Each structure stands twice: as C-alpha cells, then as structure tokens.
PDB file of C-alpha atoms in Angstrom:
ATOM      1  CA  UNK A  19      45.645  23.969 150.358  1.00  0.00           C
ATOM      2  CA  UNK A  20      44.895  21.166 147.872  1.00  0.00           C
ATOM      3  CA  UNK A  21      42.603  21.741 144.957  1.00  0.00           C
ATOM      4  CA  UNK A  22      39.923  19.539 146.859  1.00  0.00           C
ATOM      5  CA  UNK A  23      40.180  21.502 149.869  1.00  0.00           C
ATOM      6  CA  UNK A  24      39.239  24.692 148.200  1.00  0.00           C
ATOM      7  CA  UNK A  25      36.966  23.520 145.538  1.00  0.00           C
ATOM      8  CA  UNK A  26      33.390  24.871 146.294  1.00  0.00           C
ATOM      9  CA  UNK A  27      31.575  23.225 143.557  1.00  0.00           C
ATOM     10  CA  UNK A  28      29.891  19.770 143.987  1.00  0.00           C
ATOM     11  CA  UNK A  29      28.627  17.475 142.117  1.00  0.00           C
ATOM     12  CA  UNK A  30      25.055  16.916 141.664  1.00  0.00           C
ATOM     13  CA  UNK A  31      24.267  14.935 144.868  1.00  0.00           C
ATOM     14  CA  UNK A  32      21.773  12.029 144.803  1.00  0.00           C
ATOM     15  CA  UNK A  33      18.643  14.208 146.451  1.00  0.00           C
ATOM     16  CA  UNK A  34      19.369  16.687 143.482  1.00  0.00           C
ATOM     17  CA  UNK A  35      19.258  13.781 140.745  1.00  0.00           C
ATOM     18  CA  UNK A  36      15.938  12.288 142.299  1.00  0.00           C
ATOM     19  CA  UNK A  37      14.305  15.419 142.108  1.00  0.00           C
ATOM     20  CA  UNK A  38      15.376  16.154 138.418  1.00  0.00           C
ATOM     21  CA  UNK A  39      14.009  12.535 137.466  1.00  0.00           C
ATOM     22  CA  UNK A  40      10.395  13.276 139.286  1.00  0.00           C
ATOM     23  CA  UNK A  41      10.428  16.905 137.852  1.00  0.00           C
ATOM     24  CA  UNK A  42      11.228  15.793 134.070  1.00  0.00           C
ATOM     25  CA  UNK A  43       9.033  12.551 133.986  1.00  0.00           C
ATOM     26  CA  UNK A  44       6.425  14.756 136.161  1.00  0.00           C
ATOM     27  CA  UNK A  45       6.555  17.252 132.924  1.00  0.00           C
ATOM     28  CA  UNK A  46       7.000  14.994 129.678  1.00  0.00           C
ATOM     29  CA  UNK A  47       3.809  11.999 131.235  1.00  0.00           C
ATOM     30  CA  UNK A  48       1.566  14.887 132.742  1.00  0.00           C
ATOM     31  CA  UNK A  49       2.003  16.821 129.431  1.00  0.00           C
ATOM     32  CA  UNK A  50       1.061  13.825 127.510  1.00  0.00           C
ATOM     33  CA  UNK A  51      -1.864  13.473 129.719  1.00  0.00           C
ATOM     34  CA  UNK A  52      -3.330  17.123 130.078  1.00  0.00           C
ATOM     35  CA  UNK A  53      -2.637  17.048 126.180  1.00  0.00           C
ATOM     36  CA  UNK A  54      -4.975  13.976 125.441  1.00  0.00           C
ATOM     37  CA  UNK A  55      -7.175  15.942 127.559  1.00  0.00           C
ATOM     38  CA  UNK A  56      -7.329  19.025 125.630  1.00  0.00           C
ATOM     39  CA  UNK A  57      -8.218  16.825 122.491  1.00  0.00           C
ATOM     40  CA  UNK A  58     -10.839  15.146 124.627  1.00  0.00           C
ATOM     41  CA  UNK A  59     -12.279  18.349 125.162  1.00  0.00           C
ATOM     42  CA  UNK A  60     -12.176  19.264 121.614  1.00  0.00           C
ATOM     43  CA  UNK A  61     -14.017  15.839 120.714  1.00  0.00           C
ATOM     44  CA  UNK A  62     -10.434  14.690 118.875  1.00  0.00           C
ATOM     45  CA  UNK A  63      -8.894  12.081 121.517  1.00  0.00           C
ATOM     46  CA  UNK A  64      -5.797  10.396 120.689  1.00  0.00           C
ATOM     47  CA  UNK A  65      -6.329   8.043 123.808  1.00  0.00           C
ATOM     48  CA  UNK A  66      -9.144   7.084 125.829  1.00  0.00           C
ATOM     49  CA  UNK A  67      -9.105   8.819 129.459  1.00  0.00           C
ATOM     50  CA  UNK A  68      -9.298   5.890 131.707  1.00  0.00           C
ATOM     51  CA  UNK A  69      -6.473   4.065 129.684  1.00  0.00           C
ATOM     52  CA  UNK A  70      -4.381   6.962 129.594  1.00  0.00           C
ATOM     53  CA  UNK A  71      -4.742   7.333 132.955  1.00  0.00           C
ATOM     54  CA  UNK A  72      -3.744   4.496 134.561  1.00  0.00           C
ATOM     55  CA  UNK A  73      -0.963   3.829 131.365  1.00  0.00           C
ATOM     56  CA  UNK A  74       0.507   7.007 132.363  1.00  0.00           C
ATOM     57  CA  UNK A  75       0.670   6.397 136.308  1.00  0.00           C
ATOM     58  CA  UNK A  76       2.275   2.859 135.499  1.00  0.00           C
ATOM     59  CA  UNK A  77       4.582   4.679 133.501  1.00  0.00           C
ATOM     60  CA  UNK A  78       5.536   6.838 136.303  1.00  0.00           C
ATOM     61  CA  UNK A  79       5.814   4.043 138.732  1.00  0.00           C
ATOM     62  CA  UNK A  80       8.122   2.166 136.724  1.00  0.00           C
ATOM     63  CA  UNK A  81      10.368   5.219 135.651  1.00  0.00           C
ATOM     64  CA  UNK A  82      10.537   6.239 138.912  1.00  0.00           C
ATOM     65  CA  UNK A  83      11.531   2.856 140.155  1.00  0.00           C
ATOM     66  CA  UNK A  84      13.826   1.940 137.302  1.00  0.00           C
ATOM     67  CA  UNK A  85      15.720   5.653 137.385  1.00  0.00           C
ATOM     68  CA  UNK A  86      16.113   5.516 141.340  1.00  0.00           C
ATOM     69  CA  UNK A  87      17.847   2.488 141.164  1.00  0.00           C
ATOM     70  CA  UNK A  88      20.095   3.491 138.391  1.00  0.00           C
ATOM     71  CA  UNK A  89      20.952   6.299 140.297  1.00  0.00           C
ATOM     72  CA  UNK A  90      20.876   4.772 143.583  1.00  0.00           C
ATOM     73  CA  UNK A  91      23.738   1.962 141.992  1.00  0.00           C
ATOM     74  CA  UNK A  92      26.309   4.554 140.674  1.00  0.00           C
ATOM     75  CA  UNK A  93      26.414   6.430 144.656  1.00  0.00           C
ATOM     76  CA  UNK A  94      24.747   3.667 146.918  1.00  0.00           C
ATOM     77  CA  UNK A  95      26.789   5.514 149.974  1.00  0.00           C
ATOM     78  CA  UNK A  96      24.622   8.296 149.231  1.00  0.00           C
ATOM     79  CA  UNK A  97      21.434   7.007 148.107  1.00  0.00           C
ATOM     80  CA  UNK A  98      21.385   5.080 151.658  1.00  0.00           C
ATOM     81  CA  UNK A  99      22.275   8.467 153.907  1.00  0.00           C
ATOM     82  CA  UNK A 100      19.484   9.423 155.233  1.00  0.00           C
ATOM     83  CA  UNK A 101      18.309  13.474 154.639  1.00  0.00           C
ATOM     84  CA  UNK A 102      20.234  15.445 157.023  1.00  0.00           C
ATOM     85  CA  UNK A 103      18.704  18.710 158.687  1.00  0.00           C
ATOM     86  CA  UNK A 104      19.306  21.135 155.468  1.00  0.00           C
ATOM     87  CA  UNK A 105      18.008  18.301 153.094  1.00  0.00           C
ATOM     88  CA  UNK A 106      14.691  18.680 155.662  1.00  0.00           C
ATOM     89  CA  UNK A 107      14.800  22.397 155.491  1.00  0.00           C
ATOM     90  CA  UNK A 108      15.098  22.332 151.393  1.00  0.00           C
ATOM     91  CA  UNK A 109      11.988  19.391 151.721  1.00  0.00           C
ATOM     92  CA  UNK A 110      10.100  21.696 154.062  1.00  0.00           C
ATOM     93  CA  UNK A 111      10.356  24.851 151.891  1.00  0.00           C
ATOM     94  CA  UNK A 112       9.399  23.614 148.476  1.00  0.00           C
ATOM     95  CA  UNK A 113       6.213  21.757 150.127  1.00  0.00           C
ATOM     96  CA  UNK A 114       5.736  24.902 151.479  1.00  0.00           C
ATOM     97  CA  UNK A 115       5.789  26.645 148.071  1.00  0.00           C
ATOM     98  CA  UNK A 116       3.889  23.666 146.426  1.00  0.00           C
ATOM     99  CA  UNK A 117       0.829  23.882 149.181  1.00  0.00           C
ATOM    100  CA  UNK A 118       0.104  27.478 147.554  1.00  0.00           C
ATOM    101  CA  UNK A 119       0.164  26.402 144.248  1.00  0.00           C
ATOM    102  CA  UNK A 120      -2.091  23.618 144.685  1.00  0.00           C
ATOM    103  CA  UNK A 121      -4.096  25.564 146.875  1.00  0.00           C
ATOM    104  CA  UNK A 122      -4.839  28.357 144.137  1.00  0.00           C
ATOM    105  CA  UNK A 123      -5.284  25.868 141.628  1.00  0.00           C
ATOM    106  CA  UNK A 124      -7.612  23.858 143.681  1.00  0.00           C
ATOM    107  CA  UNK A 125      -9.919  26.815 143.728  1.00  0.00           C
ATOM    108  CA  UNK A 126      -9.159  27.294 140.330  1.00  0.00           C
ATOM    109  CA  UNK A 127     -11.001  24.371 139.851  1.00  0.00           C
ATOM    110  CA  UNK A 128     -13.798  25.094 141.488  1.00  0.00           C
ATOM    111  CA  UNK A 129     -14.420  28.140 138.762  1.00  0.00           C
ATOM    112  CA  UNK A 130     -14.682  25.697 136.079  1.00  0.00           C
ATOM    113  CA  UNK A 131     -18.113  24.947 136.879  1.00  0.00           C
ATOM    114  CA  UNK A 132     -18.703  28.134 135.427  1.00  0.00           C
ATOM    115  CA  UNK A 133     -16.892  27.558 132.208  1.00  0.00           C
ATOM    116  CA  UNK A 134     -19.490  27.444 128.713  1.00  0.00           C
ATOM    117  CA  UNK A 135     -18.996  24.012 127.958  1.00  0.00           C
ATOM    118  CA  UNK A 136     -21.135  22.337 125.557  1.00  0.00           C
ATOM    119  CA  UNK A 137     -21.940  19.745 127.316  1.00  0.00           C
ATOM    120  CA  UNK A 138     -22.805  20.180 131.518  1.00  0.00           C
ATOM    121  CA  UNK A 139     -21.856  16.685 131.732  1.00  0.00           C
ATOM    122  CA  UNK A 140     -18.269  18.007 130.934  1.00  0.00           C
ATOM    123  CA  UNK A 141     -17.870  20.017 134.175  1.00  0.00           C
ATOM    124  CA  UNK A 142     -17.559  17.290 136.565  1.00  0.00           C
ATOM    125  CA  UNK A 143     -14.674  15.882 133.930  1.00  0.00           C
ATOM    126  CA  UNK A 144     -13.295  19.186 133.958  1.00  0.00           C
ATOM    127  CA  UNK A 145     -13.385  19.612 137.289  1.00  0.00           C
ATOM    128  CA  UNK A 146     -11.615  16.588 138.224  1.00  0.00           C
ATOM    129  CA  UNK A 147      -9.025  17.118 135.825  1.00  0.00           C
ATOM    130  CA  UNK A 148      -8.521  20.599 137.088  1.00  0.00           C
ATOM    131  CA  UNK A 149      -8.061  19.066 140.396  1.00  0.00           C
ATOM    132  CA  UNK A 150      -5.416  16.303 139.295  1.00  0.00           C
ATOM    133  CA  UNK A 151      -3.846  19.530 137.277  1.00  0.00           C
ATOM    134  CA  UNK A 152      -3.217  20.993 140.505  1.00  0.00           C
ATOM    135  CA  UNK A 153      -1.859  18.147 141.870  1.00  0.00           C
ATOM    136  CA  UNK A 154       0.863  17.626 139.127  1.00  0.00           C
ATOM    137  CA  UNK A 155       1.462  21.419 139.316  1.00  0.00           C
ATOM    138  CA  UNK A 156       2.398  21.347 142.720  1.00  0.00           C
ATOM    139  CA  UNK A 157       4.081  18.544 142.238  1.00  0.00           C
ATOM    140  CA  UNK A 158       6.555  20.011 139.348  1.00  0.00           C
ATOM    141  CA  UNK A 159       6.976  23.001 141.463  1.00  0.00           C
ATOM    142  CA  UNK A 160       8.036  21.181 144.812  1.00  0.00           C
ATOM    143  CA  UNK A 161      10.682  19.590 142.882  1.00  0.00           C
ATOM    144  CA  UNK A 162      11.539  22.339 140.875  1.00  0.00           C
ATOM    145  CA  UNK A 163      11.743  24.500 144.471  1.00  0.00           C
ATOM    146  CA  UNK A 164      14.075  21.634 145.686  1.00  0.00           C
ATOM    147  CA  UNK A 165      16.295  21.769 142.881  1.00  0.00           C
ATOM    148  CA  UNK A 166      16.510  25.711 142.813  1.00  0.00           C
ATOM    149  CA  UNK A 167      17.663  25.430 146.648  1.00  0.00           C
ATOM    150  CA  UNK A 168      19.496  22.437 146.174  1.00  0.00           C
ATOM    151  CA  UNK A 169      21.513  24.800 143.171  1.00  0.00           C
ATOM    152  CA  UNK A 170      21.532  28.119 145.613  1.00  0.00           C
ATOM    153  CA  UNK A 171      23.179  26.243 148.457  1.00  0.00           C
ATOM    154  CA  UNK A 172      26.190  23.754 145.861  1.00  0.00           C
TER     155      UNK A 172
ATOM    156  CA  UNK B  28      26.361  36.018 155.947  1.00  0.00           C
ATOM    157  CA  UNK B  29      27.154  37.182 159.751  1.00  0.00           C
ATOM    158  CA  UNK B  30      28.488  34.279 160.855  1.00  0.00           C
ATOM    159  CA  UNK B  31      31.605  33.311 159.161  1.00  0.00           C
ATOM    160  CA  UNK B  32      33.706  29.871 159.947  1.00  0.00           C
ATOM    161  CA  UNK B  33      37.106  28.710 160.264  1.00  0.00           C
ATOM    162  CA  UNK B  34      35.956  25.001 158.664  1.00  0.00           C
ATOM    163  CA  UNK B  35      38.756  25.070 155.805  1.00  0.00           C
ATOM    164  CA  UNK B  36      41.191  26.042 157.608  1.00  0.00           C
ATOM    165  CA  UNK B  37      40.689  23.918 159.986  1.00  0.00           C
ATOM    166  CA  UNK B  38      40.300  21.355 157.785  1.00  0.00           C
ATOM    167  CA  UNK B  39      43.939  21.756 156.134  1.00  0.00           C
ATOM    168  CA  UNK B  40      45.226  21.741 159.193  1.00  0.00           C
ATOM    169  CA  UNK B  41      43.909  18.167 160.194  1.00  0.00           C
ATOM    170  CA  UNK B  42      45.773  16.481 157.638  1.00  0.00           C
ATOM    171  CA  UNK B  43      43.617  17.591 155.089  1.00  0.00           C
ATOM    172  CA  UNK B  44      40.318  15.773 156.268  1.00  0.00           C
ATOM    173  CA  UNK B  45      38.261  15.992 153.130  1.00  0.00           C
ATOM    174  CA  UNK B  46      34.707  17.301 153.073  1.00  0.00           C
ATOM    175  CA  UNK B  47      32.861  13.803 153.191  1.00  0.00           C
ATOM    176  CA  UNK B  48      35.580  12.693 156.006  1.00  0.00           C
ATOM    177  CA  UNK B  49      33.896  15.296 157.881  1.00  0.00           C
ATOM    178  CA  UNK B  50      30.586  15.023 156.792  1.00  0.00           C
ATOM    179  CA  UNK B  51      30.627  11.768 157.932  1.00  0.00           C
ATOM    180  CA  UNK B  52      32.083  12.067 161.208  1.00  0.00           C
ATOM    181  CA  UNK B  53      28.854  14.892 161.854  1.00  0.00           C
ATOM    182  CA  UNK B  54      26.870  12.725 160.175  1.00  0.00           C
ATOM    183  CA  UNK B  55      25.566  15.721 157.097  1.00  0.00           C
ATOM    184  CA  UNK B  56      25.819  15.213 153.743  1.00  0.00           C
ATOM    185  CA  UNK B  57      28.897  16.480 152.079  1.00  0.00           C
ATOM    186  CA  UNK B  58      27.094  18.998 149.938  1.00  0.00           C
ATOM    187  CA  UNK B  59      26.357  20.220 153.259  1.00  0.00           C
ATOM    188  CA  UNK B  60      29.465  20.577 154.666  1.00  0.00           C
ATOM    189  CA  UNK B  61      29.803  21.984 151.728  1.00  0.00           C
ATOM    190  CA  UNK B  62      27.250  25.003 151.904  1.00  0.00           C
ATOM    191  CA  UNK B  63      28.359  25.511 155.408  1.00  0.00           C
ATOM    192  CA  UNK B  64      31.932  26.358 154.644  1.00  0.00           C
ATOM    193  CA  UNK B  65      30.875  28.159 151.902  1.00  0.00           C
ATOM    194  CA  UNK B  66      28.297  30.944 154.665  1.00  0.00           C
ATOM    195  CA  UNK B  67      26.272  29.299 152.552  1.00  0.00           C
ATOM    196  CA  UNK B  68      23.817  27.595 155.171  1.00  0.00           C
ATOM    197  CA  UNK B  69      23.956  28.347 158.988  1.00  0.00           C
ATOM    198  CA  UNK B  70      23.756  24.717 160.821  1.00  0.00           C
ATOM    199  CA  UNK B  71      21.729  24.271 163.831  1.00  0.00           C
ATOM    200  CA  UNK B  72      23.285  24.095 166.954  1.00  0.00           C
ATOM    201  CA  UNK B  73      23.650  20.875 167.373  1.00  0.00           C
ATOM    202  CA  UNK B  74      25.319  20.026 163.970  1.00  0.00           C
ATOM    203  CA  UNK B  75      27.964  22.878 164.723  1.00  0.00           C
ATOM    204  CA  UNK B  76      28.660  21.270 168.191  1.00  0.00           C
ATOM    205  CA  UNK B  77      29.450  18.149 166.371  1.00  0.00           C
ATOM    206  CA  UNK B  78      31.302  20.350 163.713  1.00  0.00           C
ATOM    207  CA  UNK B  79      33.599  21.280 166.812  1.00  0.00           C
ATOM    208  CA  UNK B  80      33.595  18.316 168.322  1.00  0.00           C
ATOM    209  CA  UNK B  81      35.168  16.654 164.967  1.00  0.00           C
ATOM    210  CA  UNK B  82      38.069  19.110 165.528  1.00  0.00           C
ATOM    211  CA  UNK B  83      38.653  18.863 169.291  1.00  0.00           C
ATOM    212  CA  UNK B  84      37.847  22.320 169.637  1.00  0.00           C
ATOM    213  CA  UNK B  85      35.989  25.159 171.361  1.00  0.00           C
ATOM    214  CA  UNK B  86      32.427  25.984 169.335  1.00  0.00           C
ATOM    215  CA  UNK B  87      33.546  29.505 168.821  1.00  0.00           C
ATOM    216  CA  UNK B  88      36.902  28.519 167.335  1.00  0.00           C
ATOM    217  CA  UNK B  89      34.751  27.292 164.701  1.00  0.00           C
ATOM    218  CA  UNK B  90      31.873  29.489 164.252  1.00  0.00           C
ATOM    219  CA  UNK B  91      32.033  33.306 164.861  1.00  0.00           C
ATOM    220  CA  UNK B  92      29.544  35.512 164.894  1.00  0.00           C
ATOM    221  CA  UNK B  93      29.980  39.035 162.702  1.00  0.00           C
ATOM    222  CA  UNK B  94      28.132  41.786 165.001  1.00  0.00           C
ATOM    223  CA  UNK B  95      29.317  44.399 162.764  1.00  0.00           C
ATOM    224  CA  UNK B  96      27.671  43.028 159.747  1.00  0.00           C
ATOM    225  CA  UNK B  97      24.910  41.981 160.891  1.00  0.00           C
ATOM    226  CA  UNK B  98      23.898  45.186 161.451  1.00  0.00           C
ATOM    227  CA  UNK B  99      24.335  46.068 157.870  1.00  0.00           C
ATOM    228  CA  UNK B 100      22.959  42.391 156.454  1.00  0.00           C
ATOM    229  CA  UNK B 101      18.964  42.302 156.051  1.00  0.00           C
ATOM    230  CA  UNK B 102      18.133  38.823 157.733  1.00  0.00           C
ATOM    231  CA  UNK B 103      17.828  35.958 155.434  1.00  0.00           C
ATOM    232  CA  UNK B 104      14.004  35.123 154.489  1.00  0.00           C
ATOM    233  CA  UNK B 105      14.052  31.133 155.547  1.00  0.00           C
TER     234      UNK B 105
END
C-alpha cells in the first residue's frame, strides 16, 4: 500500500481551524473584557464598560469574518462541504457539554446578589456580567469540546 | 472497537481510491473516512450502505461485527 493509503494522520480540517479561531479570539477579547471589569470593580478602569463592550464585540465580528475567509480561501472545497453526520455528532456533544457550564454559571450568577459589595448598585452590574461570563464560558468550552473530539477522532 | 472494517483494503484494491475519492463519493468528510477506517467512529447505517455501495459490495464485506469482543469492550459513552 502507498504511504497515503496507510497514513492515519490528517491534517487539521477546516471545522477544526474554525473552532481554534472562535476558541482563541473567544479567550484573548473576553479576557480583555472580564479584565477591564475587574478594574471597574476595583474603581481603576482602563476602559469605559459600554465602549469596551461593543469595541470588543466589533472586534469579534470582524476577526471572525476576516479569519473565516482566510481560512475558507486556502481549502474552499472544504469550507463549502457541508457538516456531515460525525461533524453533527462532535456539534451536538460539545453544546451538550457547554449547556452545563452555562447552566452552573448562570446560577452562579444569581449568588452574586449576595456578594459584600460596596456599593448595592454594583450587583445588578455584577450580575449581568456574571451572566455574559457564563455565556463566553460556555462558549470557550463548546469549542474547546469540539476541538478535543475533533483531535480524539484525526 | 467491535466492529472492525475492511475500508483500506478495499481501498488498495480499487486502484488505490484515496480517502477524499471516497469521501466524496459517500458524501463525508475525509477526516471522516478517516476516523472510520481507523474503528475510530462507527457510521450510521446509512453512511456504511453508501460506504458499500462505493465498492460494489455486500454491507458485511465491509463492516463486521466482533461478537467476541464485544463482550469484553465496555460500550463507548456517546
């Protein structure tokens, strides 16, 4: 048999890149964000919260965009396949794994009304950070599920 | 893995159809075809029918199931 016949390694197929792009931009823009919002908390913001916000979601969007398309140019056979029945198992499982994290952490959030804060106004801010936490936590570890199957199966 | 396949083989012996030849006449991914000749992933019925079908033969010339290990094997958690 020829060396392609028996190799069983692959390259990293276009799914597997997409979900490394969301996971690492997921990490480096929600770190900056949940950063600025530690210093927030500690009266010492390097940003305000409503321009981070929306600065880091349009930074996001246009990674996200620009990356896919990078991608999507050096395999365009690939990048238009549609997902085939494993690629919808691997999708299925790390939502699967992501629903309990955000579900924990969405209670999670509820504690914080209880936290001392010095201000009560802070607990609503808290709260709703804690829930957008939980939503970029689930997020990382859907992708991070996806690439840890994507791995386990190549 | 109980159920173990003839893909490569069969593979080799169709003029050495590569993995995304076959992939695309099933209509998978190659990294699928991939995990499925490697026991790593068990298809559904339907894409080892096609599997088959790509080869012009019987299902069970492809597939076949391993009834002595899988009575050893824990099932796989899905």
């Amino acid at each position: 048999m020829s060396a392609d016949m028996t190799n069983q390694h692959t390259p990293m197929s276009f799914r597997e890149k997409s979900a490394w792009i969301s996971l690492v931009l997921l990490l480096v823009l929600g770190g900056i964000y949940f950063w600025n919002f530690a210093l927030i908390l500690a009266r010492r913001p390097a940003f305000s919260d409503v321009e981070l916000f929306f600065g880091v979601v349009a930074a996001l969007v246009i990674a996200e965009v620009v990356l896919h398309m990078a991608i999507a140019i050096r395999s365009p056979e690939e990048a238009r396949t549609p997902k085939d029945e494993r690629e919808w198992l691997i999708d299925l499982k790390a939502t699967r794994v992501a629903f309990f994290v955000l579900l924990v952490s969405a209670f999670a959030s509820i504690g914080t009304v209880h936290l001392p804060l010095r201000d009560p106004h802070d607990h609503t801010f808290v709260m709703m950070h804690g829930v957008l936490f939980s939503i970029v936590a689930a997020e990382i570890v859907k992708f991070g599920t996806q690439i840890a199957l994507y791995r386990r199966d190549a | 893995m109980v159920i173990r396949n003839t893909i490569r083989r069969l593979r080799f012996d169709e003029d050495e159809m590569t993995q995304q030849e076959l992939a695309d006449k099933v209509g998978v991914t190659r990294q699928t075809i991939n995990a499925i000749e490697a026991g790593k992933y068990s298809p559904s019925l339907e894409v080892a029918f096609r599997i088959a079908a790509a080869f012009g033969v019987p299902l069970e010339q492809v597939f076949q199931y391993d009834d002595a290990q899988s009575k050893t094997d824990r099932p796989r958690k899905v």
